[in-house]
Short mmCIF file of C-alpha atoms in Angstrom, two decimals:
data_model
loop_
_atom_site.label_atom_id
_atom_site.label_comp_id
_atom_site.label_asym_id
_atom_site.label_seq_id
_atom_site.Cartn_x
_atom_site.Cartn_y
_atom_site.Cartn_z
CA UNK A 1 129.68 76.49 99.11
CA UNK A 2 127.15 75.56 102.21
CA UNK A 3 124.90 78.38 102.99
CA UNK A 4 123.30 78.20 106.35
CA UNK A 5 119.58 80.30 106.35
CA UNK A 6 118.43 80.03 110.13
CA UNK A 7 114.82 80.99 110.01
CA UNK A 8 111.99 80.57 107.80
CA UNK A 9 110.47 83.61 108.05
CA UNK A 10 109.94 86.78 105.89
CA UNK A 11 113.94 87.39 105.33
CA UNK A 12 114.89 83.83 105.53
CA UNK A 13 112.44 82.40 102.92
CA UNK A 14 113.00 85.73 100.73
CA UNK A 15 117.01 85.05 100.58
CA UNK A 16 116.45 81.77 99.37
CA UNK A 17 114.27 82.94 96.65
CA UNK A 18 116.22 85.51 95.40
CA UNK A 19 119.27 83.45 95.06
CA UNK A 20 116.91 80.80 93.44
CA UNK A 21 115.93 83.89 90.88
CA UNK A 22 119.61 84.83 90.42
CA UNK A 23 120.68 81.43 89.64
CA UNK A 24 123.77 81.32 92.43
CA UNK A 25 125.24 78.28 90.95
CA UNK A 26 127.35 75.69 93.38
CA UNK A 27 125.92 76.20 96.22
CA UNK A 28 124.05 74.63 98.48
CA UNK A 29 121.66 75.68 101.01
CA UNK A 30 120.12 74.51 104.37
CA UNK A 31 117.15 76.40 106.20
CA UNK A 32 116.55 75.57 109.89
CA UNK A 33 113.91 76.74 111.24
CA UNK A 34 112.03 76.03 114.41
CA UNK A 35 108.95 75.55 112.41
CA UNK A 36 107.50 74.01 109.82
CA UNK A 37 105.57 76.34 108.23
CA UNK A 38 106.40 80.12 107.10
CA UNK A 39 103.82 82.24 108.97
CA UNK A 40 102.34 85.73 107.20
CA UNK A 41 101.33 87.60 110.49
CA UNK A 42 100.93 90.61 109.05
CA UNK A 43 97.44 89.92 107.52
CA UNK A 44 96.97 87.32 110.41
CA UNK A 45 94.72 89.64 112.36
CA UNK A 46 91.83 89.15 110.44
CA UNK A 47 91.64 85.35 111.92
CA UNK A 48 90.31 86.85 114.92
CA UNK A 49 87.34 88.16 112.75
CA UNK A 50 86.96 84.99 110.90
CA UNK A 51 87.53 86.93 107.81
CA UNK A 52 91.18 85.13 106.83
CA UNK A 53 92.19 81.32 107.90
CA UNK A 54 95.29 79.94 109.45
CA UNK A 55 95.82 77.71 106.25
CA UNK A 56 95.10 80.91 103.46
CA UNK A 57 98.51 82.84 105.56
CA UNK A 58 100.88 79.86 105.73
CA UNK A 59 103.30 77.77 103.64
CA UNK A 60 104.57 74.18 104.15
CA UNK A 61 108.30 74.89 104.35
CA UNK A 62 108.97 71.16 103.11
CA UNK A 63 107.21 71.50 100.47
CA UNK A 64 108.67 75.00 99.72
CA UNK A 65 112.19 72.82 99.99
CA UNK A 66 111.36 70.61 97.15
CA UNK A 67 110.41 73.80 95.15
CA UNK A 68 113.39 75.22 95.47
CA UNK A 69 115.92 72.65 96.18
CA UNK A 70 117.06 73.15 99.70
CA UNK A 71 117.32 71.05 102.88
CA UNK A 72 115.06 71.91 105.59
CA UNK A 73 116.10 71.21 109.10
CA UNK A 74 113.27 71.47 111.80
CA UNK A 75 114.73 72.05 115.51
CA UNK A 76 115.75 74.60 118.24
CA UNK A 77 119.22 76.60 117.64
CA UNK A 78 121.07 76.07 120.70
CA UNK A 79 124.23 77.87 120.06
CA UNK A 80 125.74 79.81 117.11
CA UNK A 81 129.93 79.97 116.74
CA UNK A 82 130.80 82.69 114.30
CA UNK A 83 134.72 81.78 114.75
CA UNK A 84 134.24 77.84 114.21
CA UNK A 85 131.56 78.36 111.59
CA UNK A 86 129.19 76.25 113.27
CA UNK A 87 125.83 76.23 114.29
CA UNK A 88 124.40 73.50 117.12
CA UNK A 89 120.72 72.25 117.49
CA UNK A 90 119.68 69.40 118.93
CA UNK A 91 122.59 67.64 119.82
CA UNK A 92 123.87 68.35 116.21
CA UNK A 93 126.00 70.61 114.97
CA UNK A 94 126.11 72.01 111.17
CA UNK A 95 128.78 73.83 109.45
CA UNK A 96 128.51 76.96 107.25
CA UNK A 97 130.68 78.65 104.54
CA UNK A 98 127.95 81.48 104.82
CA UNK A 99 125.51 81.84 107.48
CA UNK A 100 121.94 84.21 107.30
CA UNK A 101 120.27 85.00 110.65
CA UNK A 102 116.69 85.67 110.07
CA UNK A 103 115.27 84.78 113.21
CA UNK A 104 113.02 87.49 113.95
CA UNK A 105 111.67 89.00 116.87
CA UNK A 106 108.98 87.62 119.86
CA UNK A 107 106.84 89.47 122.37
CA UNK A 108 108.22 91.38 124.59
CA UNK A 109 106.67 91.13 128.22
CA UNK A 110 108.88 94.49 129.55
CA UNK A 111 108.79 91.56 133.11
CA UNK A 112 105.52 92.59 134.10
CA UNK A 113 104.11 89.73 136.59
CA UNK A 114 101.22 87.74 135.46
CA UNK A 115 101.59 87.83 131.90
CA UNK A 116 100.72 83.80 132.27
CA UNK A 117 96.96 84.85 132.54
CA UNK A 118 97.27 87.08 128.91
CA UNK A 119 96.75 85.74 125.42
CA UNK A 120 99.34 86.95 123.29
CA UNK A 121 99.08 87.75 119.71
CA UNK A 122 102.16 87.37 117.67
CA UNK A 123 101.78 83.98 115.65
CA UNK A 124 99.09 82.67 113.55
CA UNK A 125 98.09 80.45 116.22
CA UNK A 126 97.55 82.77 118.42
CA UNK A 127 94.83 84.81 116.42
CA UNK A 128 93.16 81.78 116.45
CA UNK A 129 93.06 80.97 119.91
CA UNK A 130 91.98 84.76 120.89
CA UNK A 131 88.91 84.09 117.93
CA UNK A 132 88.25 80.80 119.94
CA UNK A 133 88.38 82.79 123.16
CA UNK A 134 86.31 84.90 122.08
CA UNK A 135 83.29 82.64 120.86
CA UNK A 136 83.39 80.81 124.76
CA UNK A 137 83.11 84.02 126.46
CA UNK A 138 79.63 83.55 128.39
CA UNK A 139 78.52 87.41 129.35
CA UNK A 140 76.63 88.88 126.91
CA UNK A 141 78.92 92.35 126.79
CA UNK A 142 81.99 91.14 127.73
CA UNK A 143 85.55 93.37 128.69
CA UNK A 144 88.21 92.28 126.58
CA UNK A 145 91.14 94.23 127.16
CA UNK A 146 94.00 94.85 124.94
CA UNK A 147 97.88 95.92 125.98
CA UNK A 148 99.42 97.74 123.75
CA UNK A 149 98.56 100.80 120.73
CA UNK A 150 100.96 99.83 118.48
CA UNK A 151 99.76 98.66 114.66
CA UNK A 152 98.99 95.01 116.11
CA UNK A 153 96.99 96.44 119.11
CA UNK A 154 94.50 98.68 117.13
CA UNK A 155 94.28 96.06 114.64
CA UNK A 156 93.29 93.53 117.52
CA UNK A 157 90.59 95.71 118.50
CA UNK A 158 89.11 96.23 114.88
CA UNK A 159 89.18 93.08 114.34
CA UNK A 160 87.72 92.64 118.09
CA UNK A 161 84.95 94.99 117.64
CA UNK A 162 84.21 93.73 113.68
CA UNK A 163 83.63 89.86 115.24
CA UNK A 164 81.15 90.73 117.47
CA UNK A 165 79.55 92.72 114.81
CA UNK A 166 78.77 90.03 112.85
CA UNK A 167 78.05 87.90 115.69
CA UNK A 168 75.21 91.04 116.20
CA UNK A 169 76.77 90.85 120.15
CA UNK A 170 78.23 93.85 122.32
CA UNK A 171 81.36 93.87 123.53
CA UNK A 172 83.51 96.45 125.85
CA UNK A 173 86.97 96.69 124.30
CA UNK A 174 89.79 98.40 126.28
CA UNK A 175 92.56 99.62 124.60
CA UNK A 176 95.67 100.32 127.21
CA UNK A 177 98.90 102.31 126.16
CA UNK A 178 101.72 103.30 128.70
CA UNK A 179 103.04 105.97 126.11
CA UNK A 180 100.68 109.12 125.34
CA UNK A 181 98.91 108.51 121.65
CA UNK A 182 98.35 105.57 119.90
CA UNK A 183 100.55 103.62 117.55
CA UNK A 184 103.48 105.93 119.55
CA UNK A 185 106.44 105.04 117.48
CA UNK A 186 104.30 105.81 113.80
CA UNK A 187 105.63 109.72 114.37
CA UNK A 188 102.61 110.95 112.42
CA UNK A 189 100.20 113.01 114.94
CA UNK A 190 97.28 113.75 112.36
CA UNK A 191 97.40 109.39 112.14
CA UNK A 192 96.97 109.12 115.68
CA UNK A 193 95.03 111.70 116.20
CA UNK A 194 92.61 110.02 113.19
CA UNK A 195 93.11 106.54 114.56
CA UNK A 196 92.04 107.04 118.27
CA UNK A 197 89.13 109.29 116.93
CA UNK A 198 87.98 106.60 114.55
CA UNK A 199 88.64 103.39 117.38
CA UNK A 200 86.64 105.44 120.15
CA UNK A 201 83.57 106.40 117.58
CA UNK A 202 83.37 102.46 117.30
CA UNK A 203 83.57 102.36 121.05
CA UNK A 204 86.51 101.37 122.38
CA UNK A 205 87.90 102.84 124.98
CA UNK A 206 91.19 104.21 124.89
CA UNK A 207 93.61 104.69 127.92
CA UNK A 208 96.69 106.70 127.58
CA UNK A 209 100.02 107.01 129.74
CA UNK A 210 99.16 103.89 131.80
CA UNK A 211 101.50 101.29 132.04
CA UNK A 212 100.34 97.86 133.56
CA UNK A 213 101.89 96.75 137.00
CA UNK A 214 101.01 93.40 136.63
CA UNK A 215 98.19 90.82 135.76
CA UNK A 216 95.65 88.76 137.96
CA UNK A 217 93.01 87.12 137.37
CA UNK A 218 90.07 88.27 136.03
CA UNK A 219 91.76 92.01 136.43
CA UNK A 220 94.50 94.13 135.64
CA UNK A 221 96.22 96.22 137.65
CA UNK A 222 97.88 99.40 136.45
CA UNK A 223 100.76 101.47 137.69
CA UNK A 224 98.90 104.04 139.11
CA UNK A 225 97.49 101.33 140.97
CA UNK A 226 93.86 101.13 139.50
CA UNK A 227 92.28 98.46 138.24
CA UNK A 228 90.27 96.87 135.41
CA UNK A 229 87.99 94.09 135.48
CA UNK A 230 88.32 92.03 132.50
CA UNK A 231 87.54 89.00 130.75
CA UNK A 232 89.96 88.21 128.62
CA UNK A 233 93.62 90.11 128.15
CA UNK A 234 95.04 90.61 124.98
CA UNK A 235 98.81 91.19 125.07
CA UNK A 236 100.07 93.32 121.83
CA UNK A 237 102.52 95.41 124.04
CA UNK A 238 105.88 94.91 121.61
CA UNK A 239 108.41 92.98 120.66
CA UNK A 240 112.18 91.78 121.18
CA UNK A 241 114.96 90.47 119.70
CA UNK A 242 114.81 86.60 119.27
CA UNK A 243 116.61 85.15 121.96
CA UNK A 244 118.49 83.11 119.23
CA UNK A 245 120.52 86.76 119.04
CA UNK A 246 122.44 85.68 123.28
CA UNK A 247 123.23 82.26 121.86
CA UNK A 248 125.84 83.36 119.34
CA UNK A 249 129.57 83.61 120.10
CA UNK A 250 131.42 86.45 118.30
CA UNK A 251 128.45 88.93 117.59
CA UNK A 252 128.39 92.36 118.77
CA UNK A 253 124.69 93.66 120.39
CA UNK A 254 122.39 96.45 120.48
CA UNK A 255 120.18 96.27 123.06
CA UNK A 256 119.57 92.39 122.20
CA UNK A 257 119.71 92.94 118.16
CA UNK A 258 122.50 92.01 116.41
CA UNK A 259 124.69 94.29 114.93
CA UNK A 260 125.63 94.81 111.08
CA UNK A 261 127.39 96.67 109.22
CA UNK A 262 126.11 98.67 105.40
CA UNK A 263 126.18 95.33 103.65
CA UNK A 264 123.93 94.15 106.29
CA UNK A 265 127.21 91.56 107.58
CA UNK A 266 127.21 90.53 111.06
CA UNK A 267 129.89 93.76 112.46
CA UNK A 268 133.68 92.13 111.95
CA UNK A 269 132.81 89.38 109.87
CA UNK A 270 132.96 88.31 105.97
CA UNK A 271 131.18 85.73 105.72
CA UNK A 272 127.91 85.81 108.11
CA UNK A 273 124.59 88.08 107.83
CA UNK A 274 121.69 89.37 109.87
CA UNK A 275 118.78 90.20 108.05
CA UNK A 276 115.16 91.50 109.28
CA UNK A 277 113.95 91.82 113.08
CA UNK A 278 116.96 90.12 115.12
CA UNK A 279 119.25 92.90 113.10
CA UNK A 280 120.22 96.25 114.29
CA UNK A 281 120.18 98.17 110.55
CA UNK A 282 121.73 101.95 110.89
CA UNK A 283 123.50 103.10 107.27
CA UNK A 284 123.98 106.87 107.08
CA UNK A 285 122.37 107.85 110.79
CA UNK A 286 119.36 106.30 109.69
CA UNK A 287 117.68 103.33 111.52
CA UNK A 288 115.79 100.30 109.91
CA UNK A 289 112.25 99.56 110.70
CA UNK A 290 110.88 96.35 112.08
CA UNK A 291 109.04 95.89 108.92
CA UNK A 292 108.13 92.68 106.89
CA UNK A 293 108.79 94.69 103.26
CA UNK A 294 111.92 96.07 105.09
CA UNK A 295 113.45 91.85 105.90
CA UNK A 296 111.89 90.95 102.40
CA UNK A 297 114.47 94.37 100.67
CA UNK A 298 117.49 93.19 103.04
CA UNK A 299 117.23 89.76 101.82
CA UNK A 300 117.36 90.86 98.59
CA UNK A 301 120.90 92.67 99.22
CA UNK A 302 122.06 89.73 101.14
CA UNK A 303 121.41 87.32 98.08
CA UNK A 304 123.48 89.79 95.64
CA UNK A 305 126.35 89.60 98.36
CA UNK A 306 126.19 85.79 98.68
CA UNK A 307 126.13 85.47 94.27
CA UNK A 308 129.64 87.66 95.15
CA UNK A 309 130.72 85.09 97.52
CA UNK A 310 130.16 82.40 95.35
CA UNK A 311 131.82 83.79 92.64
CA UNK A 312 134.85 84.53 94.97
CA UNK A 313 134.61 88.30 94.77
CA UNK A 314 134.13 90.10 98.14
CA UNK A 315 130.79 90.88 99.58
CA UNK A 316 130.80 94.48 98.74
CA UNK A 317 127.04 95.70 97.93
CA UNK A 318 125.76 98.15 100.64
CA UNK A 319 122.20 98.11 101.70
CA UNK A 320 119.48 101.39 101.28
CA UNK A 321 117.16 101.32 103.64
CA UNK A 322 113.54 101.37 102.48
CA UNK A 323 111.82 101.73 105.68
CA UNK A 324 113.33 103.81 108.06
CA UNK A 325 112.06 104.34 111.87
CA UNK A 326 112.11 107.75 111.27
CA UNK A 327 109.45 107.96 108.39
CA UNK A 328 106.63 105.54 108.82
CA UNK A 329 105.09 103.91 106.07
CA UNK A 330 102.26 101.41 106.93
CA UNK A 331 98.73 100.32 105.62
CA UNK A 332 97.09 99.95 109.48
CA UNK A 333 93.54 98.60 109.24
CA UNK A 334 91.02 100.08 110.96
CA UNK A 335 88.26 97.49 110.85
CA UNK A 336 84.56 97.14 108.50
CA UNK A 337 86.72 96.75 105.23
CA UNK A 338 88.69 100.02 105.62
CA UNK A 339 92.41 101.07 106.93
CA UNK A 340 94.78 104.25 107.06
CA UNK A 341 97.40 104.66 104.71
CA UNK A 342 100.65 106.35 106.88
CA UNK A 343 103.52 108.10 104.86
CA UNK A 344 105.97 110.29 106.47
CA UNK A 345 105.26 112.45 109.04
CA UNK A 346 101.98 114.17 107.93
CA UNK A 347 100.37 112.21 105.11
CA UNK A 348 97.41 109.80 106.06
CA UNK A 349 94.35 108.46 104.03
CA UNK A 350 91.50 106.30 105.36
CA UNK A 351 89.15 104.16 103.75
CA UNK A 352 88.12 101.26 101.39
CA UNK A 353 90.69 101.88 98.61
CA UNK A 354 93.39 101.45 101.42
CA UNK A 355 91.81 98.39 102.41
CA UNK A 356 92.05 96.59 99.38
CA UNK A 357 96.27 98.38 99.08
CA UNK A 358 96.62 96.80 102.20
CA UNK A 359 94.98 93.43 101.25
CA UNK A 360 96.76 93.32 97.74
CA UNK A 361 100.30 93.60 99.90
CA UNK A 362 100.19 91.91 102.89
CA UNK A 363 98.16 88.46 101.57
CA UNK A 364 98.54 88.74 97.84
CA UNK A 365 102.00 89.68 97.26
CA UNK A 366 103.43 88.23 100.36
CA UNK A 367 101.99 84.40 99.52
CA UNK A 368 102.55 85.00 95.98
CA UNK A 369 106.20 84.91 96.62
CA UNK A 370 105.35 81.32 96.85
CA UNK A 371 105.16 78.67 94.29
CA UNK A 372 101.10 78.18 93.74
#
């Protein structure tokens, strides 16, 4: 049996390790990813600060292959037939018995004009560049602005604010947020209310209900038509659905994400999953979070569904959703070797202990899945 794993990210590289751990016997499997290496952004942040480095949060994929006994296939997906089984890259085409779409998400520029002249931060490479931005900058208290509140747009700043620390420099950070409280879709008020009290006492400034008409140089222009002078833009401002998700023939969308049904199967088919980001996961009127332990718990359900498959029996195991979007949980660091604990609705910690929680999870356990 061919299984087809198309990216190598947290849900890909997760269902191929749990079927390695189960010991799914005759069958063979082929990741393609448009990549080489797996990329853990979710302790990439602290690049900017110079506190992590690009090589401590990434694996070589080819090497990972030899590990674990896969093929790796390096290239573009161009097109994705659910009926004919196929998937075409590069002027190839592969077939599947069983095909995994772990894809992911990328940034989401909501069409604002200018967004050319912003540095994103999504990958790895990209928390580089903004720390190499950073050290060029020539004014002695530069503006660096940052779009978006979300998790990856206070933990920007922290890390913002904690470089130029060390670097015993000033520096005017600018926080902008078109919905009214940070991290907006964490619904936890005495964590926002915590984390844009603790960001301003370190001196950022904070601007809420703003949206951003578009980008120019040197400035940014806001929909109430002011405008701030600036630097260097950051652009944290949210995410999509890979675009992989419009290139495949026979899947039904939600608002760009894929849908599946409880056994996280691509909705009408028996043989063809969607795992992590590019999925749209709702089991029993509850809706999955775009979470990195959330992809790693859905690959784990769609490895015990492909060990069915293999063994000829129907792909019957239902997924439970450990994240949902309704109760947040999330380690959020806050910067000078502390972060905020979020659980549900009301609970939130701060400090050093959550730190090294965070630390421990998002580096420690996340590489560790790897073999050392």
């Amino acid at each position: 049996m061919k299984v087809v794993v198309v990216g190598g990210g947290y849900g890909g590289t997760e269902v191929i390790r749990q079927s390695v751990l189960r010991g799914i016997r005759d069958i063979e499997i082929e990741l393609i990813s448009n990549k080489r290496y797996f990329e853990n952004i979710i302790g990439g942040l602290e690049i900017i600060s110079e506190k992590m480095k690009v090589e401590e949060l990434r694996y070589d994929l080819k090497e990972l292959s030899s590990y674990w006994d896969f093929e790796l296939t390096i290239g573009n997906v161009e097109k994705i037939d659910l009926i004919k089984k196929k998937v075409k890259l590069d002027k190839k085409e592969k077939d599947y018995d069983v095909l995994v779409m772990a894809t992911g998400a990328e940034p989401n520029f909501f069409n604002v004009s200018g967004t050319n002249l912003a540095q994103c931060a999504y990958r790895l490479p990209d928390f580089k560049t903004i720390n190499e931005r950073l050290k060029l900058l020539s004014s002695n208290n530069p503006d660096i602005v940052i779009v978006g509140a979300g998790c990856v747009g206070l933990e920007t700043a922290a890390e913002t604010l904690d470089f130029f620390k060390t670097m015993d420099k000033r520096v005017n950070v600018i926080v902008i947020e078109k919905m009214n409280s940070v991290i907006p879709t964490y619904h936890n008020e005495p964590a926002q209310k915590i984390a844009f009290e603790h960001l301003s006492s370190r001196g950022a400034k904070i601007i809420l209900g703003k949206g951003v008409e578009r980008i120019e140089k040197g400035k940014m222009v806001l929909e109430d038509g002011s405008a701030v002078e600036t630097d260097l833009i950051i652009w944290t401002a949210g995410v999509k659905s890979s675009e992989v998700a419009s290139k495949i023939i026979g899947a039904k969308l939600y608002k760009g994400y894929i849908e599946v049904d409880e056994r996280l199967l691509i909705r009408g088919r028996e043989d063809s999953f969607a795992i992590g980001d590019i999925a749209f996961v709702k089991i029993n009127g509850k809706e999955a979070a775009k979470m990195a332990g959330e992809a790693l718990d859905q690959a784990t359900t769609t490895a015990k569904n492909i060990s069915l498959i293999a063994n000829g029996k129907q792909p019957n195991i239902n997924h439970t959703i450990s994240y949902t979007a309704d109760f947040p949980k999330i380690l959020l660091s806050v910067g000078e070797g502390k972060a905020m604990l979020i659980y549900g609705p009301q609970y939130v910690s701060t400090g050093p202990a959550e730190y090294f929680l965070k630390k421990r999870i998002d580096i420690d356990e996340m590489m560790g899945r790897f073999p050392q």
